[in-house]
Short mmCIF file of C-alpha atoms (C1' of nucleotides) in Angstrom, two decimals:
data_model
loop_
_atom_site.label_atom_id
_atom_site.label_comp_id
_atom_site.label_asym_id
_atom_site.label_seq_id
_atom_site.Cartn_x
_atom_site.Cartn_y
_atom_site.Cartn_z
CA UNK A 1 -24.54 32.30 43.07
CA UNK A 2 -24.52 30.04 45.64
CA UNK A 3 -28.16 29.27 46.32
CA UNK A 4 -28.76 26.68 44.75
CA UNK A 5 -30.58 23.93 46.25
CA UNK A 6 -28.67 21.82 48.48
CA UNK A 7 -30.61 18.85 46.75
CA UNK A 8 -29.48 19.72 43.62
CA UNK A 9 -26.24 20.15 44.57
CA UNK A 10 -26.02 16.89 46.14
CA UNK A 11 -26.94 15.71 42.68
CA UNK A 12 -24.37 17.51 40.55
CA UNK A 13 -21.73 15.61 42.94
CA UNK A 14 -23.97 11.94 42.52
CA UNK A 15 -23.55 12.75 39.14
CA UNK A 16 -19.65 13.69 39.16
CA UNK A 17 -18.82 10.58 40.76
CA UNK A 18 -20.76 8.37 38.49
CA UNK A 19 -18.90 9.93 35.56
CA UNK A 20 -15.38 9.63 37.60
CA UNK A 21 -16.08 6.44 37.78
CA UNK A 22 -15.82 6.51 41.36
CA UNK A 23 -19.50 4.81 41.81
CA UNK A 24 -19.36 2.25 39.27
CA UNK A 25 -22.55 1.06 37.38
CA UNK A 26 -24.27 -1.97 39.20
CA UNK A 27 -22.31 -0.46 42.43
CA UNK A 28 -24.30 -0.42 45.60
CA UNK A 29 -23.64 3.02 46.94
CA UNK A 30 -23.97 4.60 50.49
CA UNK A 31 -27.05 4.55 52.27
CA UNK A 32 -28.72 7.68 53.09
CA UNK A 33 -28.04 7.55 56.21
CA UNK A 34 -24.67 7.64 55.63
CA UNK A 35 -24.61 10.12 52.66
CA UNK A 36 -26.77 12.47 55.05
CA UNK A 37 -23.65 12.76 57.40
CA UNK A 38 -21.01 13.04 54.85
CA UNK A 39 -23.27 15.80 53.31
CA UNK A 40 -23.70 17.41 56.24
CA UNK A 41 -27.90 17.53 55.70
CA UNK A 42 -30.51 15.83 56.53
CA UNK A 43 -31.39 12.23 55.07
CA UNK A 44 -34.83 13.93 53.37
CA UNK A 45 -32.90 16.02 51.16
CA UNK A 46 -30.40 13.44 50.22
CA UNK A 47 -33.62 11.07 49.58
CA UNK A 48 -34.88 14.12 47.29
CA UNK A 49 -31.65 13.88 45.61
CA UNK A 50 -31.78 10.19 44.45
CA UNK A 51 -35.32 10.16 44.03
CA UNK A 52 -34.88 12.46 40.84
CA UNK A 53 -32.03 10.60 40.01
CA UNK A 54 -33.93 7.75 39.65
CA UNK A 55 -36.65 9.17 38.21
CA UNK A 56 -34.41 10.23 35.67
CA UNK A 57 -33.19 6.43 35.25
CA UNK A 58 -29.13 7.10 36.32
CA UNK A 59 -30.00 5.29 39.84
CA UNK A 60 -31.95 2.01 40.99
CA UNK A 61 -33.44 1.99 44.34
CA UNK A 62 -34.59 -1.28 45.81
CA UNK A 63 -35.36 -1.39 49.93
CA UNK A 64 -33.06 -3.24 51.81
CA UNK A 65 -30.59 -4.09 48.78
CA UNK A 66 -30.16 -0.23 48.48
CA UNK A 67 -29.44 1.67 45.71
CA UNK A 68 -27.48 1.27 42.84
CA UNK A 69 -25.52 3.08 39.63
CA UNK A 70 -28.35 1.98 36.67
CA UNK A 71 -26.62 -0.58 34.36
CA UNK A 72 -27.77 1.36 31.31
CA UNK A 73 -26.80 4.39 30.05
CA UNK A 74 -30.52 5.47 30.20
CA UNK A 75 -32.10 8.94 30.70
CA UNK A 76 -35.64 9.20 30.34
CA UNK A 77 -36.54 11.96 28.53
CA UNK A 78 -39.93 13.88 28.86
CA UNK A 79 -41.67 14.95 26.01
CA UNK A 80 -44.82 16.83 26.19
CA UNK A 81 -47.91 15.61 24.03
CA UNK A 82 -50.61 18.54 23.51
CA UNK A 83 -53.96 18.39 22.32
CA UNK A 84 -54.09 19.26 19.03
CA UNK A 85 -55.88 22.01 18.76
CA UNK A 86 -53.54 23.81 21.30
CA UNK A 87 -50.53 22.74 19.56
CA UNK A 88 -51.97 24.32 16.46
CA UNK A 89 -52.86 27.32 17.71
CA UNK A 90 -49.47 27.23 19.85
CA UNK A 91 -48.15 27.73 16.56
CA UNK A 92 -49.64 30.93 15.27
CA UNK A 93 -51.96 28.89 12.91
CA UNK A 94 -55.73 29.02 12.59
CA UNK A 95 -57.37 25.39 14.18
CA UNK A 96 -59.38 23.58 12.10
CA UNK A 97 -61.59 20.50 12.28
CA UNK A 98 -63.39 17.52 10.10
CA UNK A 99 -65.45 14.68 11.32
CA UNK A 100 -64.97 11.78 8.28
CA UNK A 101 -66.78 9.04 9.82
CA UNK A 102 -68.53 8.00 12.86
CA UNK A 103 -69.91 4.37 13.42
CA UNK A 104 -70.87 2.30 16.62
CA UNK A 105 -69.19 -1.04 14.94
CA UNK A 106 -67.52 -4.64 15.85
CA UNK A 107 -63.36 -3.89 15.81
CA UNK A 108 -61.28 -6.67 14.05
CA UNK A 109 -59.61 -9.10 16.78
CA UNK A 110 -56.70 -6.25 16.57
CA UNK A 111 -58.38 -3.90 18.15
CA UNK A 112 -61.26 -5.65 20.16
CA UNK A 113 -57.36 -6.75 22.08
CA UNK A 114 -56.49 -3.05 22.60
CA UNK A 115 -59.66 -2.32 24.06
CA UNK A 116 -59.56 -5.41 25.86
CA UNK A 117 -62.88 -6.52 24.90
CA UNK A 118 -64.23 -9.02 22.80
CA UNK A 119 -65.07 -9.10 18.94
CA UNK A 120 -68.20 -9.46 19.31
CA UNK A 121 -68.87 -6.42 21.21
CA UNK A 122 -69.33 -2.92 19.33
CA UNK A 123 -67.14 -0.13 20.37
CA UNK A 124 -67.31 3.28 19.11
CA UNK A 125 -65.48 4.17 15.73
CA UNK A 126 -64.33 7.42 14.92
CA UNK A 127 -62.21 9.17 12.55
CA UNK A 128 -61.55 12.94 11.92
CA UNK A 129 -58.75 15.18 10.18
CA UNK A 130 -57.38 18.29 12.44
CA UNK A 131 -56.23 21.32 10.32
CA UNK A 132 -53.59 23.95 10.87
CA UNK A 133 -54.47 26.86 8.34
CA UNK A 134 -56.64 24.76 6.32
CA UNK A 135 -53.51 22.29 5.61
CA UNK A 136 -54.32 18.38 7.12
CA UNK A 137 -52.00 18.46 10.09
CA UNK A 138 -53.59 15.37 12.26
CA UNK A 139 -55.30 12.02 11.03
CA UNK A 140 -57.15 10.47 14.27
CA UNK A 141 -58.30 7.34 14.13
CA UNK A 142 -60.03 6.52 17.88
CA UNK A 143 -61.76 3.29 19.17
CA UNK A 144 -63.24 4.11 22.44
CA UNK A 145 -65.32 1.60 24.85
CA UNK A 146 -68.91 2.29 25.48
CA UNK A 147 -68.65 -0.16 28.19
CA UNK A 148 -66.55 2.82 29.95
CA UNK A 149 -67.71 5.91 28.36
CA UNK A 150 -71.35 5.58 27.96
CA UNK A 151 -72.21 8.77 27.67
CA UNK A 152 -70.44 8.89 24.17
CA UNK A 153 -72.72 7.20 22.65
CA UNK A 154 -75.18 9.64 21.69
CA UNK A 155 -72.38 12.42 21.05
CA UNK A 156 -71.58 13.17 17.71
CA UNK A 157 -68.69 14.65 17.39
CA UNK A 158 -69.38 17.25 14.45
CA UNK A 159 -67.98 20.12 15.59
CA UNK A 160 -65.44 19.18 18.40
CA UNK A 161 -62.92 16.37 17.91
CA UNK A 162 -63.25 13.46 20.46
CA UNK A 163 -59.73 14.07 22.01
CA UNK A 164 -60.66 17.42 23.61
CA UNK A 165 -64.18 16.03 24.66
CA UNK A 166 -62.76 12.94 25.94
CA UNK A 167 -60.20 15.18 28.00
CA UNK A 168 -62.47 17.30 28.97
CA UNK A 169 -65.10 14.41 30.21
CA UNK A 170 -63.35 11.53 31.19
CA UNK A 171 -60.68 11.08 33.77
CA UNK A 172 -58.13 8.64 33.29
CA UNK A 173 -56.13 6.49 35.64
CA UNK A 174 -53.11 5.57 33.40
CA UNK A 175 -51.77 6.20 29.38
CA UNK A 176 -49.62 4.57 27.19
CA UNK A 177 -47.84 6.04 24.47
CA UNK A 178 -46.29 4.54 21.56
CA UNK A 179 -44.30 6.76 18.95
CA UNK A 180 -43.05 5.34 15.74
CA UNK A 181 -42.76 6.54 11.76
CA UNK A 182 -44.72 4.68 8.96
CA UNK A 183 -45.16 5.59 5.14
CA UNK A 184 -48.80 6.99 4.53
CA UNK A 185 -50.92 4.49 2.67
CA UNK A 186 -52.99 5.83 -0.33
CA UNK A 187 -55.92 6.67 1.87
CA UNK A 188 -54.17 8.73 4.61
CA UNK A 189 -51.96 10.64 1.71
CA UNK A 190 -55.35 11.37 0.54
CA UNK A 191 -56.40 12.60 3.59
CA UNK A 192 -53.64 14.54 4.82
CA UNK A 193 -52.85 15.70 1.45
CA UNK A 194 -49.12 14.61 1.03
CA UNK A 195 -48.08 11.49 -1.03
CA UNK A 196 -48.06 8.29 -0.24
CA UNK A 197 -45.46 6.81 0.50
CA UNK A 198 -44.44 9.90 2.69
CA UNK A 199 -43.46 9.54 6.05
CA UNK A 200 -45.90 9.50 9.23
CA UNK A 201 -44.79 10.74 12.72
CA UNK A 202 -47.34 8.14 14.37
CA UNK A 203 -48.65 8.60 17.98
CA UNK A 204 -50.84 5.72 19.46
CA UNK A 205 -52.22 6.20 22.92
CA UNK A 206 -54.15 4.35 25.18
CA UNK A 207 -55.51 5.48 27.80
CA UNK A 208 -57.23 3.50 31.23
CA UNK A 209 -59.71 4.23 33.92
CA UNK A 210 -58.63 1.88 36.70
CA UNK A 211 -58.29 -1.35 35.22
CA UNK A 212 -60.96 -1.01 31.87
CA UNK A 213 -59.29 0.63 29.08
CA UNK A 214 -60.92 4.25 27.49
CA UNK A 215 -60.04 4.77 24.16
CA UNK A 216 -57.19 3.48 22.03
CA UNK A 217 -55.83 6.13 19.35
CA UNK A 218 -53.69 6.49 16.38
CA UNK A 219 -52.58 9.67 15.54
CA UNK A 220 -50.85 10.41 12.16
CA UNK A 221 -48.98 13.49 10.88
CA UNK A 222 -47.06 14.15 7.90
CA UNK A 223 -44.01 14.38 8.95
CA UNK A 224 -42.31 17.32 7.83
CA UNK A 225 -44.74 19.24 9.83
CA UNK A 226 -44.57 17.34 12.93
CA UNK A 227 -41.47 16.89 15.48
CA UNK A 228 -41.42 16.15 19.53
CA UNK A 229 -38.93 18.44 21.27
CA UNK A 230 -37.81 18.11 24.85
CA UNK A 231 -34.83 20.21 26.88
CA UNK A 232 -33.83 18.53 29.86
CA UNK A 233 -30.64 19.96 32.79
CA UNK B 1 -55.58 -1.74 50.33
CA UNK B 2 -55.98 1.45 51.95
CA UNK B 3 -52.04 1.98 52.33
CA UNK B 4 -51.52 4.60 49.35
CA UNK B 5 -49.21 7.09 50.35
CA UNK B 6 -51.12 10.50 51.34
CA UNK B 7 -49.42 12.20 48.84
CA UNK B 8 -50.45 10.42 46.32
CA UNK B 9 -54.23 10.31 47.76
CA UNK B 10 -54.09 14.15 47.15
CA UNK B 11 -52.90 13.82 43.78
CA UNK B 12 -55.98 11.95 42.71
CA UNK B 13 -58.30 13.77 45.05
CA UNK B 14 -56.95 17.06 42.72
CA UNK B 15 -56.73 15.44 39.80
CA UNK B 16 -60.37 14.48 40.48
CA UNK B 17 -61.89 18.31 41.72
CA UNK B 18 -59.88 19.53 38.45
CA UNK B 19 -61.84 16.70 35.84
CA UNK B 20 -65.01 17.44 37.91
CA UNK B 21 -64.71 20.77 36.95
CA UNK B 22 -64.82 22.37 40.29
CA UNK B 23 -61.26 23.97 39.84
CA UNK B 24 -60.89 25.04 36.42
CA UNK B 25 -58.38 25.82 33.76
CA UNK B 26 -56.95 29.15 34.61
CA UNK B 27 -58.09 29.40 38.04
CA UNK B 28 -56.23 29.39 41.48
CA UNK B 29 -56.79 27.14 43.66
CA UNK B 30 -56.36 26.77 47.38
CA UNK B 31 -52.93 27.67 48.58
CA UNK B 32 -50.06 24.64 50.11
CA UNK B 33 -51.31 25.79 53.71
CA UNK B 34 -55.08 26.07 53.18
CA UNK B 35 -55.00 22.65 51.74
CA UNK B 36 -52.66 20.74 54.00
CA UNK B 37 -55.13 21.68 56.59
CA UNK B 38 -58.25 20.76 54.84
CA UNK B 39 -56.62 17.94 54.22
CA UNK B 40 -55.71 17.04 57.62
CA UNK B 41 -51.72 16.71 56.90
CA UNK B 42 -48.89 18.42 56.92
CA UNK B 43 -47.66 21.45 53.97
CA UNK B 44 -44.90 19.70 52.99
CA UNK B 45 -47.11 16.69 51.83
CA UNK B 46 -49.41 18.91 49.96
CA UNK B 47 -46.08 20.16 48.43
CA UNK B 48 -44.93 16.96 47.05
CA UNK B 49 -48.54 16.22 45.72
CA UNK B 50 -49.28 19.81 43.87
CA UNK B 51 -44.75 19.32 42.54
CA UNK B 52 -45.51 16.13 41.18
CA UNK B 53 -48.49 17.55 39.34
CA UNK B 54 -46.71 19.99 38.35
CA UNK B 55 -43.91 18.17 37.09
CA UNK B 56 -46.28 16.62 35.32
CA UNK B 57 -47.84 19.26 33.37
CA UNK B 58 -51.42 19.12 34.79
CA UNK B 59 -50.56 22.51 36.67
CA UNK B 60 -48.59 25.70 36.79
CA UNK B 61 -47.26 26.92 39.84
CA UNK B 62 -45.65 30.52 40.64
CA UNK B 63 -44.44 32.31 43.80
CA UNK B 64 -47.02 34.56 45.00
CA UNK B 65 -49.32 34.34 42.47
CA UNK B 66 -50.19 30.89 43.46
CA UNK B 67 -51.16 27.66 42.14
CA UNK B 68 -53.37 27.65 39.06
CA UNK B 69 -54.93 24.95 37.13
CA UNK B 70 -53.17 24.17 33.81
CA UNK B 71 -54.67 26.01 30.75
CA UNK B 72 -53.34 23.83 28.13
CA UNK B 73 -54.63 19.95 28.56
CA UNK B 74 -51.26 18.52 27.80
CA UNK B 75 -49.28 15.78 29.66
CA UNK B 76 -46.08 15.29 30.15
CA UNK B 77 -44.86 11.92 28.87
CA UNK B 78 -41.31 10.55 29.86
CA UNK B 79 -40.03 8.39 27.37
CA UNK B 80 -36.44 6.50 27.56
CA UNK B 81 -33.80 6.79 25.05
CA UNK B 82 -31.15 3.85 25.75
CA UNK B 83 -27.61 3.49 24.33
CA UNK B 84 -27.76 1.76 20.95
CA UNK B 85 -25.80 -1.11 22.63
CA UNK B 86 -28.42 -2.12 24.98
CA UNK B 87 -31.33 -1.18 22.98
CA UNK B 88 -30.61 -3.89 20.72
CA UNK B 89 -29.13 -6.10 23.26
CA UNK B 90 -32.45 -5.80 25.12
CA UNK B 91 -34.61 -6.95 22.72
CA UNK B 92 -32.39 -10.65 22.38
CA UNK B 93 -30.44 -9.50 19.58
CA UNK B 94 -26.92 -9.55 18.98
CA UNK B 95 -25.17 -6.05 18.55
CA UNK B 96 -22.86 -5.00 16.11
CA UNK B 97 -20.97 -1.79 15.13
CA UNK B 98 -19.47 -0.79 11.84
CA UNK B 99 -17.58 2.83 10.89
CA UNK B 100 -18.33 4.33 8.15
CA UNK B 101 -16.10 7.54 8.17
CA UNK B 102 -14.34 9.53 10.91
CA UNK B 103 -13.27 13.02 9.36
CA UNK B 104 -12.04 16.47 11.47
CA UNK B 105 -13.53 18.78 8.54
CA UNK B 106 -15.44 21.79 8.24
CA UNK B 107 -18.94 21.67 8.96
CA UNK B 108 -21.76 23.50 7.06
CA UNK B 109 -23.20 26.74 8.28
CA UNK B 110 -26.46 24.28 9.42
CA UNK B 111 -24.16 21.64 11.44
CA UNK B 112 -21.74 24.88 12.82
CA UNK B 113 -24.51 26.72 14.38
CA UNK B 114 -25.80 23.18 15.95
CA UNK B 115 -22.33 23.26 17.48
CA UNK B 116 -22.22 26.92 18.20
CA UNK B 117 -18.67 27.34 16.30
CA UNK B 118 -17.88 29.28 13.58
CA UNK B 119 -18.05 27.93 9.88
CA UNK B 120 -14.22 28.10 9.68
CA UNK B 121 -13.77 25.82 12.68
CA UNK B 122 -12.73 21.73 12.26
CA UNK B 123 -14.79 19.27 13.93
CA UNK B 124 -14.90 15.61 14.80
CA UNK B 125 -17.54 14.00 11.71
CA UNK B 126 -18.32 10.17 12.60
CA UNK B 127 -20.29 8.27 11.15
CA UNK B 128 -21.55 4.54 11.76
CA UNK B 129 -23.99 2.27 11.78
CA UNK B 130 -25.25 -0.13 14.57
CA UNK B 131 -26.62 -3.43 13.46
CA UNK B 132 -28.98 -5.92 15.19
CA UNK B 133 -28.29 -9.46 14.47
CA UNK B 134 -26.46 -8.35 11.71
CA UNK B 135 -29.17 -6.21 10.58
CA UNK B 136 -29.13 -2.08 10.20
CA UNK B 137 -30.80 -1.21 13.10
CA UNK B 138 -29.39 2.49 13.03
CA UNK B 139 -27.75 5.14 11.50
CA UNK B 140 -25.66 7.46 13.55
CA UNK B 141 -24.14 10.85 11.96
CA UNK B 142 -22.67 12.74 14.74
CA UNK B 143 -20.42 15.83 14.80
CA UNK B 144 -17.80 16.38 17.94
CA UNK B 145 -17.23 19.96 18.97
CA UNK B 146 -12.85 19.36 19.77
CA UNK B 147 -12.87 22.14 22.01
CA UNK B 148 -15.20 20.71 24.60
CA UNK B 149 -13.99 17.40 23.57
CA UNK B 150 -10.02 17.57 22.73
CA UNK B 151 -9.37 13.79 23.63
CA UNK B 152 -11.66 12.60 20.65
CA UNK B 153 -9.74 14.20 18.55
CA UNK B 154 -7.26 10.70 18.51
CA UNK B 155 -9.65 7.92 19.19
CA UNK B 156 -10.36 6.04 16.17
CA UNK B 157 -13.79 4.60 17.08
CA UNK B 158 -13.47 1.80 14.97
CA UNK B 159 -14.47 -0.85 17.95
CA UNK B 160 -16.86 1.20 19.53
CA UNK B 161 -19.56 3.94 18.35
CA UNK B 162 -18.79 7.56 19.50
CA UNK B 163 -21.80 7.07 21.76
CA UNK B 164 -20.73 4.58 24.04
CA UNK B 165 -17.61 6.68 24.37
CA UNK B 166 -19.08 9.85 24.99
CA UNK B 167 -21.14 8.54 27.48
CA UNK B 168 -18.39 7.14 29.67
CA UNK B 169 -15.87 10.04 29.37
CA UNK B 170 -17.59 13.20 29.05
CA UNK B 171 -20.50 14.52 31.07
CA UNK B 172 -22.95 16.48 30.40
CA UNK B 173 -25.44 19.35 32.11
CA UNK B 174 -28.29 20.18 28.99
CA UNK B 175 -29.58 17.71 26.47
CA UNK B 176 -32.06 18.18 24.41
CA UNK B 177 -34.01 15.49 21.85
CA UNK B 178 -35.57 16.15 18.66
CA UNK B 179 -38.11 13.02 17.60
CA UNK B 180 -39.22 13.24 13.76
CA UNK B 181 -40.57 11.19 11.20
CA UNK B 182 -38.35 11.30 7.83
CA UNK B 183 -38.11 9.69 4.26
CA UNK B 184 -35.10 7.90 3.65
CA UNK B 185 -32.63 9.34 0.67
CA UNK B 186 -31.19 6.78 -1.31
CA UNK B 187 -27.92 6.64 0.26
CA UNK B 188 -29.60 6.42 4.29
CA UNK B 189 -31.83 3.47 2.40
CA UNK B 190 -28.39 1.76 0.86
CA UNK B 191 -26.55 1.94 4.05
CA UNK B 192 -29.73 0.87 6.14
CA UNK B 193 -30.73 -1.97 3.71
CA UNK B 194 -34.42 -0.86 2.97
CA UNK B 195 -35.63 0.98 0.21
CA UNK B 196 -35.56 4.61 -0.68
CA UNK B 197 -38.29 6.41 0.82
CA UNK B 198 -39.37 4.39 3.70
CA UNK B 199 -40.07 5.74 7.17
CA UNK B 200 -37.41 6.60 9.15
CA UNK B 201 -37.70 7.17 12.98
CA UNK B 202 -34.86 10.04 13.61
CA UNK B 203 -33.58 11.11 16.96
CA UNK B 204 -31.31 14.16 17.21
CA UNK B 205 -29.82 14.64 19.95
CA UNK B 206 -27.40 17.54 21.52
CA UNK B 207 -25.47 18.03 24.63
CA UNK B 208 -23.64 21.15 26.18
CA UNK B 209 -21.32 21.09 29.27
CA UNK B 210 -21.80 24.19 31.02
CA UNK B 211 -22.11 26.67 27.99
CA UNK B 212 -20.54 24.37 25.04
CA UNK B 213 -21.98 22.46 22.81
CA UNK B 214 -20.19 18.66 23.26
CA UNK B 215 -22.05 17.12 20.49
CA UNK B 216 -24.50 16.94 17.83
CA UNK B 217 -26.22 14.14 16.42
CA UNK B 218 -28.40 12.54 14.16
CA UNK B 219 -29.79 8.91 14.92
CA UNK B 220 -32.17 7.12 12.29
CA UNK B 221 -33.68 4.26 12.66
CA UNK B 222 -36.09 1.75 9.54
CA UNK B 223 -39.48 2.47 10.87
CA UNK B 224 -40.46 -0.94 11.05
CA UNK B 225 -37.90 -1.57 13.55
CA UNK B 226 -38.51 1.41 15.84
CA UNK B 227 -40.78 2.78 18.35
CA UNK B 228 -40.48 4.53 21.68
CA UNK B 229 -42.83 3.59 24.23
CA UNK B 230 -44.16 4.96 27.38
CA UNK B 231 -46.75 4.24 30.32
CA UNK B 232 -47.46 6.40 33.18
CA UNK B 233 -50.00 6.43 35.82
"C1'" DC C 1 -44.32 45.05 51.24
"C1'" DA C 2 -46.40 40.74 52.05
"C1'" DG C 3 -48.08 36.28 50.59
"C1'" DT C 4 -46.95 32.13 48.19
"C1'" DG C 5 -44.26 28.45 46.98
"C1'" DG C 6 -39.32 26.33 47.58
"C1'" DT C 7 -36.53 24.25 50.53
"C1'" DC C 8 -34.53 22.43 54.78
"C1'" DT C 9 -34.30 20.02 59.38
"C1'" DA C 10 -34.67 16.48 63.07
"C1'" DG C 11 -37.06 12.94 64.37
"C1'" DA C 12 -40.27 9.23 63.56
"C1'" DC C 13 -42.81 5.02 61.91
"C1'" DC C 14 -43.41 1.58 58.51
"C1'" DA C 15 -43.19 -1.75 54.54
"C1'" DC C 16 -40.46 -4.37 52.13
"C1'" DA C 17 -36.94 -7.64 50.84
"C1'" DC C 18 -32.81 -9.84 51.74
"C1'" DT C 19 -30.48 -12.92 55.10
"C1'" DG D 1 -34.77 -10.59 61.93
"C1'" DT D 2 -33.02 -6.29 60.34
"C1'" DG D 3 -31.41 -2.64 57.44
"C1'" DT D 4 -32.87 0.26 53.60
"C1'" DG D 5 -35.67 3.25 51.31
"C1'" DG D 6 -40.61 5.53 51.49
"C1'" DT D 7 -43.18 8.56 53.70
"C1'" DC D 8 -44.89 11.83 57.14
"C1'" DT D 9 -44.79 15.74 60.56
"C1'" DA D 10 -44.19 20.35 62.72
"C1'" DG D 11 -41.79 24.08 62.46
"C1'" DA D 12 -38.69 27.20 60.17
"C1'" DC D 13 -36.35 30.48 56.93
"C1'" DC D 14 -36.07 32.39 52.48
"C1'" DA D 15 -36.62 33.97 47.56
"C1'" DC D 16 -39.43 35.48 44.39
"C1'" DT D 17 -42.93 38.32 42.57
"C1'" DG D 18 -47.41 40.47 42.33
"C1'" DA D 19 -49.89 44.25 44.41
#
DNA sequence: CAGTGGTCTAGACCACACT
DNA sequence: GTGTGGTCTAGACCACTGA
C-alpha cells in the first residue's frame, strides 16, 4: 500500500497543489533545494519528480529563473505508431503487401522542400498498399533521399514494404510526425477500396539522420478502420 | 562539442549496437551493472539511459528476466493536446465560445458505459462549439458523470466551455485519448460550417479520478483546420 | 532462492542565464 | 557574479519474478 515511489508521491502532491491553486500557473515555485528539505528526501528524487512533470508539459524548468506552473493547460500525450505490418498482425489479421509503383524521379518543389533538396535532384519514389485480410488497410506514399540512403537504390521493394526495410537498415537521429484527416481523392478510394470522399486518418513522417533528412512519408487509412489510442496515469 | 550528457552518449551508443544488429529483437542484452562498467560509469547512469529507452518504446525491460531488445519496431510518439482556448489563441486567432445545449438527461447504453453508470442514471450533456476568428474551429459533445462531479450540476457554461472548467476545478489521475478520422453528418457539417462529408479530425477524450469516470468527450475538428504534430529526437 | 531492475541517498561539479 | 537546474557517482536496500 504504501510503497509507492517516493518520486511519485512527490508528484501526486506537485500535482494537488497545482489544482488547489496553491502554485498558480506562471508561479515560480520552490527550488529543489528547498522542496528536498520540506520533503524530507534527497534533491535527486525531487529533480525526478519535476523532470516527468515537465516532460509531461504541467511544469517549465529554466536554470537560474527556476521552475514554473506551465501557462497552458497542456499534457502531452504519447501515442504509439507501429509498423504496419505489426499493427496488422497485432490485430489477429493476416498481413498483406503490394508494391504499385517504384521510380527514381525529380519531386515537385513540394517535396524536393521536405527532403530538403533541390528539384533538380532525383529522389526515390515509392508507393505501395498494406493489407489486413486482403482488405486495403495502408496507402504509403514515401520519398526517400539517395543522397542518404544509397544503398536503396538498387532495392526493389517487391516483396517487403520500404518502412520495415528502412527500419530495419537505417538509423535515424530525429522524426516528425504530423497527424491530420483528409477526404480520399478518386485515386486513393480506388486504392484502398472505400469511396471517395471518405475520410483519411493521415500520418506523415519524416524522419532525419543528423542534420540530412531520410525519407518523408504519407500514410493514409480509411478511417473507420484506423484510430490512435493512448492511456496515460 | 563533446559535452553530451553520458547518459545520453549511451542511449545512442545502444541505439546504435541495436540498428547494427549486434543486439537483436528479442534478445537480452547486458545487464545495468555489466554495462555501467563497460561503460566506465556509474549503474544509475546506465539506468536513466536503458528507462529513457524504454520509455520510449525501443525496449522492454523486466525484473529478473532482464533487459531485452524490443520485438515490435514501434516508437513512442508524444504528441500535445492543448485547451481549445489556447490552441486557437496560439495560432494568432481570436477565440470564441458558443453553447449549444446543456441537458442532465439519460444517456444511451453507448455514452453510459463510457461513463461507467447505469442506463437509468442522469448526466451532465453539453454541448458547444469553439470558434477561431469567428470561424468553427471545433465541436465539443461532452457528457459529465454528477457523481464525481456534483458542482457542475449548477454551472451554466454559457461564458466558458466545460473544458476550461473542468480543467481548473477537478483533477484527474487516468486519461486516455482516442484520435480518429470521421465523415461529417449533416448536422456536425451545419454546425461546423463545411459540407457534409468532409474530414473530420475527432479527439475523444476520458478522465477518471481514482476509480470514476469524471468525463467523456467527443472533440471534432474540419480537417483542413487540424493536425497534431510531433518531433522527437 | 537469487539475480535483475527500481529506487533512494548524500555529496559533488558544472553550465547556463539572469542580475 | 551567483543561484538554479542538469548530471554524475558510489554505495545501498528492496521488490519482483524467473528458475
Amino acid at each position: 500500500m504504501t510503497d509507492v515511489p517516493v518520486y511519485q508521491k512527490i508528484k501526486r502532491e506537485m500535482l494537488a497543489r497545482i489544482q488547489a491553486g496553491e502554485w498558480k500557473p506562471g508561479e515560480v515555485i520552490p527550488g529543489e533545494q528547498a522542496l528536498s528539505e520540506s520533503f524530507g528526501c534527497a534533491r535527486v528524487t525531487v529533480n525526478r519528480a519535476l523532470r516527468e512533470l515537465a516532460e509531461q508539459g504541467l511544469v517549465e524548468r529554466k536554470r537560474k529563473a527556476g521552475t514554473i506552473v506551465a501557462q497552458r493547460h497542456a499534457r502531452a500525450e504519447s501515442f504509439t505508431i507501429t509498423l504496419v505490418k505489426d499493427e496488422v498482425e497485432s490485430r489477429g489479421s493476416e498481413y498483406g503487401y503490394r508494391l504499385l509503383d517504384r521510380r527514381i524521379e525529380k519531386p515537385n518543389a513540394s517535396i524536393a522542400q521536405r527532403l530538403n533538396i533541390g528539384t533538380a535532384k532525383k529522389a526515390l519514389h515509392v508507393r505501395c498498399l498494406h493489407f489486413a485480410d486482403g482488405r486495403p488497410f495502408q496507402l504509403e506514399d514515401r520519398w526517400i533521399n539517395l543522397d542518404v540512403v544509397p544503398k536503396a537504390k538498387t532495392e526493389p521493394f517487391d516483396v517487403e514494404g520500404p518502412n520495415g526495410w528502412l527500419v530495419e537498415r537505417v538509423p535515424y537521429t530525429d522524426a516528425e510526425h504530423v497527424l491530420s484527416a483528409v477526404n480520399a481523392t478518386a485515386e486513393d478510394a480506388d486504392l484502398l477500396g472505400i469511396e471517395a470522399g471518405d475520410a483519411l486518418f493521415r500520418i506523415e513522417r519524416r524522419t532525419w539522420l543528423q542534420s540530412g533528412v531520410v525519407t518523408t512519408v504519407s500514410l493514409s487509412h480509411p478511417g473507420r478502420d484506423f484510430r490512435l489510442q493512448s492511456r496515460s496515469t
